[in-house]
Coordinates of C-alpha atoms in Angstrom, one line a residue:
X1 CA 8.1 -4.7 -5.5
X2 CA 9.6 -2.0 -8.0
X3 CA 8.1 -4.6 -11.0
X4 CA 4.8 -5.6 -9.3
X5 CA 4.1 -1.4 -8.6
X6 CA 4.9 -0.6 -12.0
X7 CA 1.3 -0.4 -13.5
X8 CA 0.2 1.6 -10.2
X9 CA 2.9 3.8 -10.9
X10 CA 2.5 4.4 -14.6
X11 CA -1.1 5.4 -13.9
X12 CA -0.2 7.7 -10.7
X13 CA 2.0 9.6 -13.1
X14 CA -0.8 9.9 -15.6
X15 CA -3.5 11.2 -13.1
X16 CA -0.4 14.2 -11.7
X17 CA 0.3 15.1 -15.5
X18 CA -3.8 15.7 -16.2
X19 CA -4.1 17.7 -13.1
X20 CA -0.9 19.5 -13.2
X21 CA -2.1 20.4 -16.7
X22 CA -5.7 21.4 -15.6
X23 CA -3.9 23.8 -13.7
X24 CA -2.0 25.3 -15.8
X25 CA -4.5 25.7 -18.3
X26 CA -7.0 27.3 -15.6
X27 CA -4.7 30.0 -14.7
X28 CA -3.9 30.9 -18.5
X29 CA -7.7 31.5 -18.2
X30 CA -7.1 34.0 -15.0
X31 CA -8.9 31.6 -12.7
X32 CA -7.3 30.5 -9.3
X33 CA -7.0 26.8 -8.1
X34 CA -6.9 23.4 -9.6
X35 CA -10.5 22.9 -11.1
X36 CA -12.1 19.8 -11.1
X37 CA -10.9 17.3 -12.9
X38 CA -13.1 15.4 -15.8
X39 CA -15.2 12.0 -14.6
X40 CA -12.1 10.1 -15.8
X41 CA -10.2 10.9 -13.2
X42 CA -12.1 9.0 -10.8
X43 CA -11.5 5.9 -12.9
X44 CA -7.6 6.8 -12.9
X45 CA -7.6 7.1 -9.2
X46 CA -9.2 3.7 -8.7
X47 CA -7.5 2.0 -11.2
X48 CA -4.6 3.1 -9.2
X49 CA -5.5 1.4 -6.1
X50 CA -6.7 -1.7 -7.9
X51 CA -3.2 -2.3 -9.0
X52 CA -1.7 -1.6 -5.6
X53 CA -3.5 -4.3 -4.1
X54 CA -2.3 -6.5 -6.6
X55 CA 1.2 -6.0 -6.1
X56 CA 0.3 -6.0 -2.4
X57 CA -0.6 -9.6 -2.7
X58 CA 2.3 -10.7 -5.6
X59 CA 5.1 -8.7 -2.5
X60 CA 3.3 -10.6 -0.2
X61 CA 3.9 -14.6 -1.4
X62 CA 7.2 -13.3 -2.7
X63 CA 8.5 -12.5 0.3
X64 CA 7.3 -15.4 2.6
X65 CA 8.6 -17.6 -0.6
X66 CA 12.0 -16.4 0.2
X67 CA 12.0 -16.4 3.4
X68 CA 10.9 -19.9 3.9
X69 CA 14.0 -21.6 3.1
X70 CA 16.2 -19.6 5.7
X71 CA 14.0 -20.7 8.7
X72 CA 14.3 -24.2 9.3
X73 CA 10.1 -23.7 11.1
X74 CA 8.5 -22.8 7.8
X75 CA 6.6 -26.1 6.9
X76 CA 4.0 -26.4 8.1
X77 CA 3.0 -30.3 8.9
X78 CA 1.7 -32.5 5.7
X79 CA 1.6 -29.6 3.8
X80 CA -1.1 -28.2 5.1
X81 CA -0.8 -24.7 4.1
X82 CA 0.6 -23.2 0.4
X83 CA 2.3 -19.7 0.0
X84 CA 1.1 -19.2 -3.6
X85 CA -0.4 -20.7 -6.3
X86 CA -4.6 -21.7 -6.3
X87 CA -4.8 -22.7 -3.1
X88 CA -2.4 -19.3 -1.8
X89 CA -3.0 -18.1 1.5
X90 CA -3.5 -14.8 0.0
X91 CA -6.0 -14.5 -2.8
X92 CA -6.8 -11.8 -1.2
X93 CA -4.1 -9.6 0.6
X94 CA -6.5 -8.7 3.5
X95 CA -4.9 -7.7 6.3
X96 CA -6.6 -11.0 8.5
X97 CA -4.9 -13.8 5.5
X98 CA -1.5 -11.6 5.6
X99 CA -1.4 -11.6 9.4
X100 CA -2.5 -15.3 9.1
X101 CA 0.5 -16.3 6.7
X102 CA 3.5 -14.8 8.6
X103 CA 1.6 -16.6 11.1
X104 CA 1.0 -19.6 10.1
X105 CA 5.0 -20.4 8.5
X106 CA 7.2 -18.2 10.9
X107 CA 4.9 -17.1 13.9
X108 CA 5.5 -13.4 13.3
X109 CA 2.5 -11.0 13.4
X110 CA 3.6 -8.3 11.3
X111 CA 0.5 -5.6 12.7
X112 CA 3.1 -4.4 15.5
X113 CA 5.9 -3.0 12.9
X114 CA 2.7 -1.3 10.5
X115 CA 2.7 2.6 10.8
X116 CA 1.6 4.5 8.1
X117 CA 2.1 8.0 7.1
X118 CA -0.8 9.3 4.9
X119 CA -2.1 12.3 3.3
X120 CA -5.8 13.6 4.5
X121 CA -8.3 16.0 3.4
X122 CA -10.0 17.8 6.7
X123 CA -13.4 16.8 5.3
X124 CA -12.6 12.8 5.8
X125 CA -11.7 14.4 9.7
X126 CA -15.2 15.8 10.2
X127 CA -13.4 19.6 9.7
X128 CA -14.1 21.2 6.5
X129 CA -11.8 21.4 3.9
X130 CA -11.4 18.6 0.9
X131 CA -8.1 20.0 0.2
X132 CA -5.6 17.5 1.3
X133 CA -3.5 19.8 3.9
X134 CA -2.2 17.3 6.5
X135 CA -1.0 14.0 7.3
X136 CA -2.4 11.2 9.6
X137 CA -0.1 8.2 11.0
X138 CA -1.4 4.8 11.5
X139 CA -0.1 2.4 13.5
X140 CA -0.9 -1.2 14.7
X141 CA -4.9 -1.9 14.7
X142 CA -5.3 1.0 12.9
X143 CA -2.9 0.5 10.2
X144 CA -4.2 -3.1 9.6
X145 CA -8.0 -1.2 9.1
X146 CA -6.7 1.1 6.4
X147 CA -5.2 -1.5 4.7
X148 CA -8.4 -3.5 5.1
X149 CA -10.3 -0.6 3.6
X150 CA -7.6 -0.2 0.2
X151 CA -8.4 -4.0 0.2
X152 CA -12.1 -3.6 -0.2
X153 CA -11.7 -0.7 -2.3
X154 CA -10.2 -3.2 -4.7
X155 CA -13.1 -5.9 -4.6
X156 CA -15.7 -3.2 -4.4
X157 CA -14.6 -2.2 -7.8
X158 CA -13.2 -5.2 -9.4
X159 CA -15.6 -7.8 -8.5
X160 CA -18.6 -5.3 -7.5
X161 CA -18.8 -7.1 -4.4
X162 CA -21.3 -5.6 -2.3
X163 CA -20.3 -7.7 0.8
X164 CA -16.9 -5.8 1.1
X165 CA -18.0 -2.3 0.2
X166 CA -15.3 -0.3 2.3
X167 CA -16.7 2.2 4.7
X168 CA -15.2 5.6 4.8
X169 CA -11.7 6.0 6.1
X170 CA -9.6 8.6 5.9
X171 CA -6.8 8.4 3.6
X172 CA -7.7 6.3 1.2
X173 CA -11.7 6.2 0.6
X174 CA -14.6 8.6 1.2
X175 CA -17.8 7.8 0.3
X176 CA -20.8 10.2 -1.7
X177 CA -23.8 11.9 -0.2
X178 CA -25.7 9.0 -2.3
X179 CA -23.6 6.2 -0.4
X180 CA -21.3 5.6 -3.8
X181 CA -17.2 5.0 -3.3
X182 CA -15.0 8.3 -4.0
X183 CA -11.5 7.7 -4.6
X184 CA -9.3 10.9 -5.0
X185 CA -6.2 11.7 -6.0
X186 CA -4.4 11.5 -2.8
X187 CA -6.0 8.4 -2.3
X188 CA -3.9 7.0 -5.3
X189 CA -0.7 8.2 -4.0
X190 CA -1.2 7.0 -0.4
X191 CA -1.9 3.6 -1.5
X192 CA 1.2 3.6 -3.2
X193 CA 3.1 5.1 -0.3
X194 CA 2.0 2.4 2.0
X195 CA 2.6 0.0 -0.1
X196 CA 6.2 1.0 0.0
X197 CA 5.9 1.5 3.7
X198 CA 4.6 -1.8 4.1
X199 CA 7.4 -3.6 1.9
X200 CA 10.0 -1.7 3.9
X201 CA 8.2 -2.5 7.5
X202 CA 7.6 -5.8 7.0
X203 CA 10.9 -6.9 5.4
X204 CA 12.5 -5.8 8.3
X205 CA 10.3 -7.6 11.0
X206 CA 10.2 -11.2 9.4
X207 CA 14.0 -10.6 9.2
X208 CA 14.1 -10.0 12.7
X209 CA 12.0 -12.9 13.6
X210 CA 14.2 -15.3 11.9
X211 CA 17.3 -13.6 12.6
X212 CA 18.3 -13.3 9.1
X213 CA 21.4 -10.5 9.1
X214 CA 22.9 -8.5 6.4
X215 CA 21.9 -5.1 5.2
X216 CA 19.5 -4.2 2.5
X217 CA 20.8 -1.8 -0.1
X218 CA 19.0 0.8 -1.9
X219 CA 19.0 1.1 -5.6
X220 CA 18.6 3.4 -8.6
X221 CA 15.3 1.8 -9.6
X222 CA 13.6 2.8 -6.5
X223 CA 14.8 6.3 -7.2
X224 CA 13.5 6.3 -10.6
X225 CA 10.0 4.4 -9.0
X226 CA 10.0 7.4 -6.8
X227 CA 10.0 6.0 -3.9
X228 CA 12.2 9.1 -2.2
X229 CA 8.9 10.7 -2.4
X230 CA 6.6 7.8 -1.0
X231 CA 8.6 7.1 2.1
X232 CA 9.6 11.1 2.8
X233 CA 8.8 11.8 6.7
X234 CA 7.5 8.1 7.2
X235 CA 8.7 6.0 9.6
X236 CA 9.9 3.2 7.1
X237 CA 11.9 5.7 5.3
X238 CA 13.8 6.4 8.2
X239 CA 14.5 2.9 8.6
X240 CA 15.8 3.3 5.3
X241 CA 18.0 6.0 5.6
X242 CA 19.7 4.9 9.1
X243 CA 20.4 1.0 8.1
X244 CA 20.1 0.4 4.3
X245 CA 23.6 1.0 2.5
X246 CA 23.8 3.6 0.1
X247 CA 19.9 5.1 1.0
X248 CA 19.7 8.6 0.4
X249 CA 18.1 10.7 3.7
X250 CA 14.1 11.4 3.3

């Protein structure tokens, strides 16, 4: 996941440089707050997300790929079904083909062990503000909808499909007075939180539904990937920190 998030995570660093620099620059100018950052950033946020689902999908295969071998259940008669490849079972990573994979090759439904900590504005709540103050959790149903919305954030943009334009939803799309797709900065860094979350989350339940033992180990690429910061307070980052070896505590 540390490879596959990498282009995310170059351009998430970009988009904090730009703004923490249109800060600084505004207050040499005496003037309070952030500003509002040029038409580009926008595109940075997206781009952002974009990439996420990719490596969303590219985790995904990978880890039912190795998994397969260690449960003896994982064929599916005649060869019905393929992990990766053209005929992948996840082309696209929505939550309904992911849910239908772990399915399909080890009858594990990963929805129950989804729970997402995100980063909100009160506006996407209906309550003012569009400074990002609080945090929302997802869990279950409603975990599996935001990721169905980053999902469609991704074909809305990437193939203009107008099929799958994502509706609002808090934490990770908004859309314009004129109906168009907003994607802020916060946006950007929660789809790269719970794409961490998600790796961490459901890891841990296939293993459990194919008894697989051992313990995981952290490493100093996901410190440098920044993923201290991405799982902080989250519910897979306590995971983390009480079973992994050598995990620092969030």
């Amino acid at each position: 996941m540390i490879d596959y998030m990498g282009d995310a995570q170059l351009i998430h660093d970009v988009i904090q440089e730009r703004l923490q620099k249109t800060t600084a620059d505004r207050r040499a100018q005496g003037k309070p707050g952030g500003g509002q950052p040029g038409k580009e950033h926008s595109s940075l946020n997206r781009a952002v997300v974009v990439a996420t689902v990719g490596a969303l999908e590219a985790f995904s295969e990978d880890l039912a790929l190795t998994a397969q071998p260690l449960d003896p259940q994982a064929t599916p008669p005649l060869n019905w079904y393929k992990i990766d490849g053209k005929q992948g079972m996840v082309q696209t990573p929505s939550p309904y083909n992911l849910r239908k994979l772990f399915w399909t090759f080890f009858r594990y439904d990963p929805t129950t062990d989804w729970d997402w900590l995100v980063q909100v504005a009160p506006t996407e709540l209906g309550q003012g503000s569009a400074w990002r103050v609080g945090a929302t959790q997802y869990q279950g149903t409603d975990a599996s909808d935001f990721l169905d919305a980053m999902v469609k954030v991704r074909h809305g943009f990437a193939h203009q499909d107008k099929a799958q334009k994502p509706p609002a939803y808090p934490g990770i799309v908004t859309l314009t007075p004129g109906n168009k797709i907003a994607i802020h900065s916060h946006h950007a860094t929660n789809a790269l939180s719970v794409l961490v979350q998600f790796a961490v989350l459901t890891t841990h339940g296939l293993a459990d539904r194919i008894s697989v033992t051992g313990q995981l180990r952290w490493s100093k690429k996901m410190t440098l990937a920044g993923w201290e910061g991405l799982l902080k307070n989250t519910s897979a980052g306590s995971l983390v920190s009480t079973t992994w070896k050598n995990a620092p505590t969030f």
